[in-house]
CSV table of C-alpha atoms in Angstrom, one decimal:
chain,number,residue,atom,x,y,z
J,1,UNK,CA,35.0,-9.4,5.4
J,2,UNK,CA,31.7,-11.2,4.8
J,3,UNK,CA,30.2,-13.4,7.4
J,4,UNK,CA,30.7,-17.1,6.1
J,5,UNK,CA,27.1,-18.8,5.7
J,6,UNK,CA,27.0,-21.9,7.9
J,7,UNK,CA,26.2,-25.3,6.3
J,8,UNK,CA,23.5,-27.0,8.5
J,9,UNK,CA,22.8,-29.9,6.2
J,10,UNK,CA,26.3,-31.6,6.7
J,11,UNK,CA,25.1,-35.2,7.6
J,12,UNK,CA,23.7,-37.6,5.2
J,13,UNK,CA,21.6,-40.5,6.0
J,14,UNK,CA,24.2,-43.0,6.5
J,15,UNK,CA,26.0,-40.7,8.9
J,16,UNK,CA,22.8,-40.4,11.1
J,17,UNK,CA,22.4,-44.3,11.2
J,18,UNK,CA,26.0,-44.9,12.0
J,19,UNK,CA,25.9,-42.5,14.9
J,20,UNK,CA,22.8,-43.9,16.3
J,21,UNK,CA,24.2,-47.4,16.0
J,22,UNK,CA,27.6,-46.4,17.8
J,23,UNK,CA,25.3,-45.3,20.8
J,24,UNK,CA,23.6,-48.6,21.2
J,25,UNK,CA,26.4,-50.5,23.2
J,26,UNK,CA,26.7,-47.6,25.8
J,27,UNK,CA,22.9,-47.0,26.2
J,28,UNK,CA,21.5,-50.4,25.6
J,29,UNK,CA,24.4,-53.3,25.9
J,30,UNK,CA,21.8,-56.0,25.9
J,31,UNK,CA,20.7,-55.1,22.5
J,32,UNK,CA,23.0,-57.1,20.3
J,33,UNK,CA,21.3,-57.8,17.0
J,34,UNK,CA,21.9,-54.6,15.0
J,35,UNK,CA,20.8,-56.4,11.7
J,36,UNK,CA,18.1,-54.7,9.5
J,37,UNK,CA,15.7,-57.2,10.3
J,38,UNK,CA,15.6,-56.2,13.7
J,39,UNK,CA,12.5,-53.9,14.6
J,40,UNK,CA,14.9,-51.4,16.5
J,41,UNK,CA,17.1,-50.7,13.7
J,42,UNK,CA,14.2,-50.0,11.3
J,43,UNK,CA,13.0,-47.4,14.0
J,44,UNK,CA,16.6,-46.0,13.7
J,45,UNK,CA,16.7,-45.7,9.9
J,46,UNK,CA,13.1,-44.0,10.2
J,47,UNK,CA,14.5,-41.6,12.5
J,48,UNK,CA,17.4,-41.0,10.5
J,49,UNK,CA,15.4,-40.4,7.4
J,50,UNK,CA,13.0,-37.9,9.1
J,51,UNK,CA,16.1,-36.3,10.8
J,52,UNK,CA,18.0,-36.0,7.1
J,53,UNK,CA,14.5,-34.2,6.1
J,54,UNK,CA,14.6,-31.7,8.7
J,55,UNK,CA,18.2,-30.8,8.2
J,56,UNK,CA,17.8,-30.3,4.3
J,57,UNK,CA,14.9,-27.7,5.4
J,58,UNK,CA,16.6,-25.8,8.1
J,59,UNK,CA,19.6,-25.2,5.5
J,60,UNK,CA,17.1,-23.4,3.2
J,61,UNK,CA,15.4,-20.2,3.4
J,62,UNK,CA,11.8,-20.2,1.9
J,63,UNK,CA,10.9,-17.8,-0.6
J,64,UNK,CA,8.4,-16.3,1.8
J,65,UNK,CA,10.9,-15.8,4.2
J,66,UNK,CA,13.4,-14.1,1.9
J,67,UNK,CA,10.6,-11.7,0.7
J,68,UNK,CA,9.7,-10.8,4.2
J,69,UNK,CA,13.6,-10.1,4.9
J,70,UNK,CA,14.0,-8.0,1.7
J,71,UNK,CA,10.8,-5.9,2.7
J,72,UNK,CA,12.4,-5.5,6.0
J,73,UNK,CA,15.7,-4.1,4.6
J,74,UNK,CA,14.0,-1.8,1.8
J,75,UNK,CA,11.1,-0.7,3.9
J,76,UNK,CA,7.4,-1.3,4.0
J,77,UNK,CA,6.6,0.6,0.5
J,78,UNK,CA,9.1,-2.2,-1.4
J,79,UNK,CA,7.6,-4.3,-4.1
J,80,UNK,CA,9.1,-6.9,-5.8
J,81,UNK,CA,10.1,-6.9,-9.5
J,82,UNK,CA,8.9,-10.6,-9.7
J,83,UNK,CA,12.8,-11.7,-10.1
J,84,UNK,CA,13.9,-12.8,-6.9
J,85,UNK,CA,18.0,-12.7,-7.8
J,86,UNK,CA,17.3,-9.0,-9.2
J,87,UNK,CA,15.4,-8.2,-6.0
J,88,UNK,CA,18.6,-9.3,-4.2
J,89,UNK,CA,20.9,-7.5,-6.3
J,90,UNK,CA,19.2,-4.2,-6.0
J,91,UNK,CA,18.8,-4.6,-2.2
J,92,UNK,CA,22.5,-5.4,-2.0
J,93,UNK,CA,23.3,-2.4,-4.1
J,94,UNK,CA,21.2,0.0,-2.0
J,95,UNK,CA,22.7,-1.2,1.3
J,96,UNK,CA,26.1,-0.5,-0.2
J,97,UNK,CA,25.3,3.2,-1.0
J,98,UNK,CA,25.9,5.7,1.6
J,99,UNK,CA,22.9,7.2,3.2
J,100,UNK,CA,23.4,8.4,6.8
J,101,UNK,CA,25.6,11.7,7.3
J,102,UNK,CA,27.5,11.6,10.6
J,103,UNK,CA,31.1,12.9,9.8
J,104,UNK,CA,32.1,15.9,7.9
J,105,UNK,CA,33.4,13.6,5.1
J,106,UNK,CA,29.9,12.1,5.0
J,107,UNK,CA,28.3,15.5,4.2
J,108,UNK,CA,30.8,16.4,1.6
J,109,UNK,CA,30.3,12.8,-0.3
J,110,UNK,CA,26.6,13.0,-0.3
J,111,UNK,CA,26.5,16.5,-1.6
J,112,UNK,CA,28.8,15.9,-4.4
J,113,UNK,CA,28.2,12.1,-4.9
J,114,UNK,CA,24.5,11.6,-4.4
J,115,UNK,CA,22.8,15.1,-4.7
J,116,UNK,CA,22.3,15.2,-8.4
J,117,UNK,CA,20.6,11.8,-8.3
J,118,UNK,CA,17.7,12.8,-6.2
J,119,UNK,CA,14.2,14.1,-7.0
J,120,UNK,CA,14.4,17.1,-5.0
J,121,UNK,CA,17.6,18.2,-6.8
J,122,UNK,CA,16.0,17.4,-10.4
J,123,UNK,CA,13.9,20.4,-9.9
J,124,UNK,CA,16.8,22.9,-9.6
J,125,UNK,CA,17.9,23.2,-12.9
J,126,UNK,CA,21.3,24.3,-13.8
J,127,UNK,CA,23.0,26.7,-16.2
J,128,UNK,CA,23.1,24.1,-19.1
J,129,UNK,CA,19.5,22.7,-18.6
J,130,UNK,CA,20.7,19.7,-16.5
J,131,UNK,CA,19.9,19.2,-12.5
J,132,UNK,CA,22.2,21.5,-10.2
J,133,UNK,CA,25.0,19.6,-8.9
J,134,UNK,CA,27.4,20.4,-6.3
J,135,UNK,CA,31.2,20.7,-7.8
J,136,UNK,CA,32.8,21.3,-4.4
J,137,UNK,CA,31.9,21.0,-0.8
J,138,UNK,CA,33.6,21.7,2.5
J,139,UNK,CA,32.1,20.6,6.0
J,140,UNK,CA,33.1,22.1,9.1
J,141,UNK,CA,32.1,21.1,12.4
J,142,UNK,CA,31.2,22.9,15.5
J,143,UNK,CA,30.4,26.1,13.5
J,144,UNK,CA,27.4,28.0,12.4
J,145,UNK,CA,28.4,29.9,9.3
J,146,UNK,CA,24.7,31.2,8.9
J,147,UNK,CA,24.8,33.1,12.0
J,148,UNK,CA,28.6,33.7,12.2
J,149,UNK,CA,30.0,33.9,8.6
J,150,UNK,CA,33.5,34.3,10.0
J,151,UNK,CA,33.3,31.1,12.0
J,152,UNK,CA,35.3,32.3,14.9
J,153,UNK,CA,32.7,31.7,17.5
J,154,UNK,CA,32.3,27.9,18.3
J,155,UNK,CA,28.8,26.5,17.9
J,156,UNK,CA,28.6,22.8,19.6
J,157,UNK,CA,26.2,20.5,17.8
J,158,UNK,CA,26.3,22.6,14.6
J,159,UNK,CA,27.4,21.5,11.4
J,160,UNK,CA,28.1,24.1,8.2
J,161,UNK,CA,28.4,22.9,4.9
J,162,UNK,CA,29.9,25.2,2.1
J,163,UNK,CA,29.0,24.3,-1.5
J,164,UNK,CA,29.9,25.6,-4.8
J,165,UNK,CA,27.5,24.4,-7.7
J,166,UNK,CA,28.8,23.5,-11.1
J,167,UNK,CA,28.5,26.3,-13.5
J,168,UNK,CA,28.4,29.0,-10.9
J,169,UNK,CA,29.7,32.4,-11.9
J,170,UNK,CA,32.9,33.9,-10.4
J,171,UNK,CA,32.1,35.2,-7.0
J,172,UNK,CA,28.1,34.9,-7.5
J,173,UNK,CA,26.6,33.1,-4.5
J,174,UNK,CA,24.8,29.8,-5.2
J,175,UNK,CA,21.0,30.2,-5.7
J,176,UNK,CA,19.1,30.1,-2.3
J,177,UNK,CA,16.6,27.5,-3.6
J,178,UNK,CA,19.4,25.2,-4.1
J,179,UNK,CA,21.1,25.8,-0.8
J,180,UNK,CA,17.5,25.3,0.8
J,181,UNK,CA,16.9,22.1,-1.3
J,182,UNK,CA,20.2,20.5,-0.3
J,183,UNK,CA,19.7,21.3,3.3
J,184,UNK,CA,16.2,19.9,3.3
J,185,UNK,CA,17.6,16.9,1.7
J,186,UNK,CA,20.5,16.4,4.1
J,187,UNK,CA,18.3,17.0,6.9
J,188,UNK,CA,16.9,13.5,6.5
J,189,UNK,CA,20.2,12.0,6.7
J,190,UNK,CA,21.7,13.9,9.6
J,191,UNK,CA,22.2,12.8,13.3
J,192,UNK,CA,18.9,13.9,15.5
J,193,UNK,CA,21.1,16.2,17.5
J,194,UNK,CA,22.9,17.9,14.7
J,195,UNK,CA,22.2,21.3,13.5
J,196,UNK,CA,22.8,21.5,9.9
J,197,UNK,CA,23.5,24.9,7.8
J,198,UNK,CA,24.2,24.9,4.3
J,199,UNK,CA,25.8,28.0,2.9
J,200,UNK,CA,27.8,29.3,-0.2
J,201,UNK,CA,31.5,30.1,-0.1
J,202,UNK,CA,33.3,33.4,0.6
J,203,UNK,CA,35.6,34.0,-2.1
J,204,UNK,CA,39.0,35.2,-1.7
J,205,UNK,CA,40.6,37.4,-4.5
J,206,UNK,CA,43.7,35.7,-6.0
J,207,UNK,CA,45.8,37.8,-8.6
J,208,UNK,CA,48.2,35.9,-11.0
J,209,UNK,CA,50.6,38.5,-12.2
J,210,UNK,CA,52.6,36.2,-14.2
J,211,UNK,CA,52.8,32.6,-15.2
J,212,UNK,CA,55.4,30.5,-17.2
J,213,UNK,CA,54.2,27.6,-19.3
J,214,UNK,CA,56.4,24.7,-20.4
J,215,UNK,CA,54.8,23.4,-23.5
J,216,UNK,CA,55.2,20.2,-25.7
J,217,UNK,CA,57.5,21.1,-28.9
J,218,UNK,CA,54.8,20.1,-31.2
J,219,UNK,CA,51.9,22.0,-29.2
J,220,UNK,CA,50.6,25.5,-30.5
J,221,UNK,CA,51.5,28.3,-28.0
J,222,UNK,CA,48.5,30.3,-28.8
J,223,UNK,CA,46.0,27.5,-28.1
J,224,UNK,CA,47.8,26.2,-25.0
J,225,UNK,CA,47.7,29.9,-23.5
J,226,UNK,CA,44.0,30.1,-24.1
J,227,UNK,CA,43.5,26.7,-22.7
J,228,UNK,CA,45.7,27.5,-19.6
J,229,UNK,CA,43.7,30.5,-19.0
J,230,UNK,CA,40.5,28.5,-19.1
J,231,UNK,CA,41.8,25.7,-16.6
J,232,UNK,CA,42.8,28.4,-14.2
J,233,UNK,CA,39.5,30.1,-14.2
J,234,UNK,CA,37.9,26.7,-13.5
């Protein structure tokens, strides 16, 4: 739920004058001439006019302050596009994107959703000439799968991320440069006390002896069979 922005400029000139006049009987009962010709009333109106200007100013953020705040959110290397509304939109979009990895779900999300969009990943070309991306990821806490591949020994403070890149050949380990690049990228996003390990999967053999397909009456059986085999392999 967003925090509502307070409205500071909520009183008009007439409101301020009326409030000041209502205090005269309590503070100066001998002052009975409240007409505009009275010098005291002139001063009240003058102060009300100045107060209204101050309220108008405090309810607005100067462009210089907005730029300082945007630089604080984006970092010292940030530069404006020249369009303030566009700068605000880009900053909000960047703040909504997940950056820090704390929980296992965070590591999995960053590896699958954001890894292909990084400059470091662009250098790791996949099988189709595209930046290598992670198809599946599984993060396990309190385990060091580099030192203990079976994961039986607890390792407090360690986090292991198992990844399968897109287009990986069956039972083939992911390229080591991809694992190293992903680990270095995630290393900037982990907690200071977390030891991260990025490893490939250990495949378990699965044998499918027989399968029955229920197909639509207007489908081609030979075509559906080949598509089913491809889907199972994927």
